[in-house]
Amino acid sequence: MTCLPKDPTDKKLGLVIDLDICVGCHACAVNCKEWNTAGKSAPLTDYDPYGKKPDGVWFNRIHTYETDDGQGNGTTVHFPRSCLHCEDAPCVTVCPTGASYKRTEDGIVLVNEDICIGCKLCSWACPYGAREYDEAEGVMKKCTLCVDKIYNENLPESSRVPACVSTCPAGARSFGDLGDPDSEVSKLVAARGGIELMPEQGTKPVNRYLPPRPRKKGEEGKAPRMLNHSDDSADGAGLIARWVDKILS
Amino acid sequence: MHPAKSVIFFTTASGAGYGLMVWLALLAALGLVPADQAFGIVGFGLAFALIVGGLLSSTFHLGHPERAWRAFSQWRSSWLSREGVAAVVAFLPLGLFALCWVVMGENRGNAALIGLIGAAMSLLTIFTTSMIYAQLKTIPAWHNGWTVAGYLVLGPMNGALIALLLAQAFGYADAAQLLHRLAVALLVAGLAIKLFYWLRIHGGRVTSTAGTATGLGHLGKVTMSASPHDTDNYLLREMGFRVARKHAAKLRPIAIVAGFIIPFLLLVLTHHAGLGEGGILLALALAWLSCQIGLYVERWLFFAEAKHAVTLYYGEQAI
């Protein structure tokens, strides 16, 4: 059924992505591909993977943006883009077959690939580019929030988070219940002023992005002082080094 | 947006077919054409061929055409599903109407009533098609009333040119006179709607920007300095189609002249110049042909000029 859940639970599982921490290493995209090409939406097909024009289905895409305020202040921001598991998901309601659906119990947006006809309308309806069509399989694919990992009792509890979260070497991604105001992720969003992407599209995304913190101004904003490499004394060096130093200088 | 040939053919062909049905029903209801079997066979044959051909072509772009029947299930929320249901339901009165006319030799009274129900269902089907596009907030060029108005007028306009050609060929002068007036009025209305549509989409109205898409707008102008991938992906092929936009300025006049102005002038010519019967038929056929070419260009531009919100992540500044 492609109507949105009438009585959704308060649970809204989603991601919080800290744009101040992300270093743009693409590890989330790679581990996402690794997990999901063997998971619920398997395979994430690659076309011409070792050829001149490699292409394929990915659920994470990592962009890099530069901002310029016109007064000489710029920032470089690495920006992971994936499904935001919207509350008013337009990709769900446009689906003619019922293949696209939003789970009542936790708000995850999924595709039933067995009944998807591959009309691609859901990808037209999503402003965030979260849905990618698998040309080999003829169906639409998207981020599952690792639904086959986060509830998997065969895994240790600490591993029951989406692959992009567990792999991030910088700790830029957090996972949790954004419907619970007391959850860690909700507190993080409140503390850092987490934002919705394109709120004007009316999709009510669940995922939040934490904007880069404001630059510090003046002395505080300068880089740490460099170590003094002009120090030419041999104090603290080993016996032979001190002896060589004494002979040569 | 990528202009898929199958969808361009589908929307223009089925629009013309449903439009033709509307005028066949009107001619029967007004008693302007008797239940002439040959006229019926040609008229309904053309209309059904255009509708069925269009609907079949629309399934070509599906990943799983064999599952297309599932698309009838979600009419509560999905305009695409509603279109499928409306198209199938419309076949009932339209098929009955054709049977009455061609087989039973009857197109007045109840047969005309069935025809009018079929005409209403035809217009409803065109409306659902237009809503598939007009509902999408992600594509501001489509998310407005001009999209709906365009589909509702251009289909019947195309159909009126075909019906006019048929009425003229079969020698139904009263029917041809009415269709001539309708076609001229629809050509003028169609051109006006398209001009308003282009004014609207090139009017500088902004829905979303690279700033709102990334949430970084408060830091100044946002530009992409590194793409996630070196080659085009599905998103860029499907939604980031750029080829036409650089030719749009040239293609728009072609759509206007071929789609509306040439057919309009040819129609005026048939009324005022002393053309023979053959000359009038030739002029009407040319008018329809020119309109076809113009409408294909118009429909191609409808897709190619439409910017999708996802392009904001790939370097577009505003949509």
XYZ file of C-alpha atoms in Angstrom, chain A residues 140-243:
104
model
C 14.303 0.712 -8.303
C 16.704 0.457 -5.372
C 17.352 2.630 -2.364
C 18.897 2.871 1.087
C 17.277 0.368 3.466
C 18.847 1.980 6.541
C 20.434 -1.497 6.697
C 17.153 -2.956 7.918
C 18.801 -6.381 7.622
C 21.638 -5.289 9.934
C 20.099 -3.066 12.585
C 17.640 -5.778 13.740
C 19.994 -8.714 13.104
C 20.278 -10.740 16.302
C 23.157 -12.776 14.886
C 25.314 -9.686 15.175
C 26.741 -8.279 18.409
C 24.556 -5.445 19.638
C 27.209 -2.818 18.967
C 27.198 -3.798 15.275
C 23.456 -3.279 14.855
C 23.812 0.105 13.182
C 23.794 0.920 9.450
C 26.996 0.023 7.596
C 27.740 3.684 6.823
C 27.648 4.510 10.534
C 29.750 1.617 11.785
C 32.457 2.221 9.206
C 32.876 5.999 9.408
C 36.474 6.480 10.607
C 35.791 10.040 11.709
C 32.554 9.428 13.591
C 30.614 11.842 11.402
C 27.499 9.682 11.208
C 25.129 8.787 14.033
C 22.104 6.516 13.970
C 19.102 6.498 16.248
C 15.472 7.313 16.897
C 14.799 10.905 15.884
C 11.204 10.575 17.065
C 12.384 10.269 20.673
C 13.406 13.713 21.984
C 15.596 12.090 24.648
C 17.621 9.907 22.267
C 21.328 10.628 21.750
C 20.744 11.667 18.146
C 17.889 14.032 19.061
C 20.069 15.664 21.730
C 22.874 16.035 19.207
C 20.510 17.681 16.714
C 19.209 20.047 19.422
C 22.698 20.972 20.605
C 24.106 21.649 17.147
C 21.054 23.113 15.419
C 20.640 20.203 13.019
C 18.819 21.062 9.814
C 16.457 19.493 7.276
C 17.461 19.531 3.615
C 15.070 21.391 1.275
C 12.249 21.819 3.840
C 10.381 23.808 1.163
C 9.778 20.571 -0.733
C 7.417 19.526 2.067
C 8.853 16.032 2.448
C 9.567 16.310 6.198
C 12.860 14.402 6.088
C 13.844 12.428 9.207
C 17.623 12.580 8.733
C 19.345 15.716 9.960
C 22.580 17.418 8.917
C 24.717 19.270 11.442
C 26.067 22.411 9.754
C 29.727 23.369 10.101
C 30.338 25.341 13.304
C 31.011 29.068 12.780
C 34.660 29.944 12.229
C 36.459 31.389 15.231
C 37.611 34.972 14.667
C 40.800 36.797 15.725
C 43.693 35.126 17.618
C 41.486 32.191 18.598
C 40.760 31.440 14.963
C 44.376 31.131 13.897
C 46.060 27.809 13.343
C 48.160 26.482 16.294
C 51.684 27.926 16.368
C 54.219 25.816 14.497
C 56.872 23.960 16.476
C 60.160 25.802 16.441
C 62.322 23.893 13.966
C 65.094 26.468 14.088
C 66.228 25.100 17.462
C 69.848 23.945 16.728
C 70.971 22.860 20.202
C 71.829 19.183 20.691
C 70.268 19.069 24.163
C 68.360 15.890 24.710
C 70.047 14.042 21.810
C 71.905 10.759 22.315
C 75.588 10.429 23.305
C 76.975 9.868 19.783
C 74.852 12.633 18.285
C 76.076 15.078 20.969
C 79.683 13.977 20.296
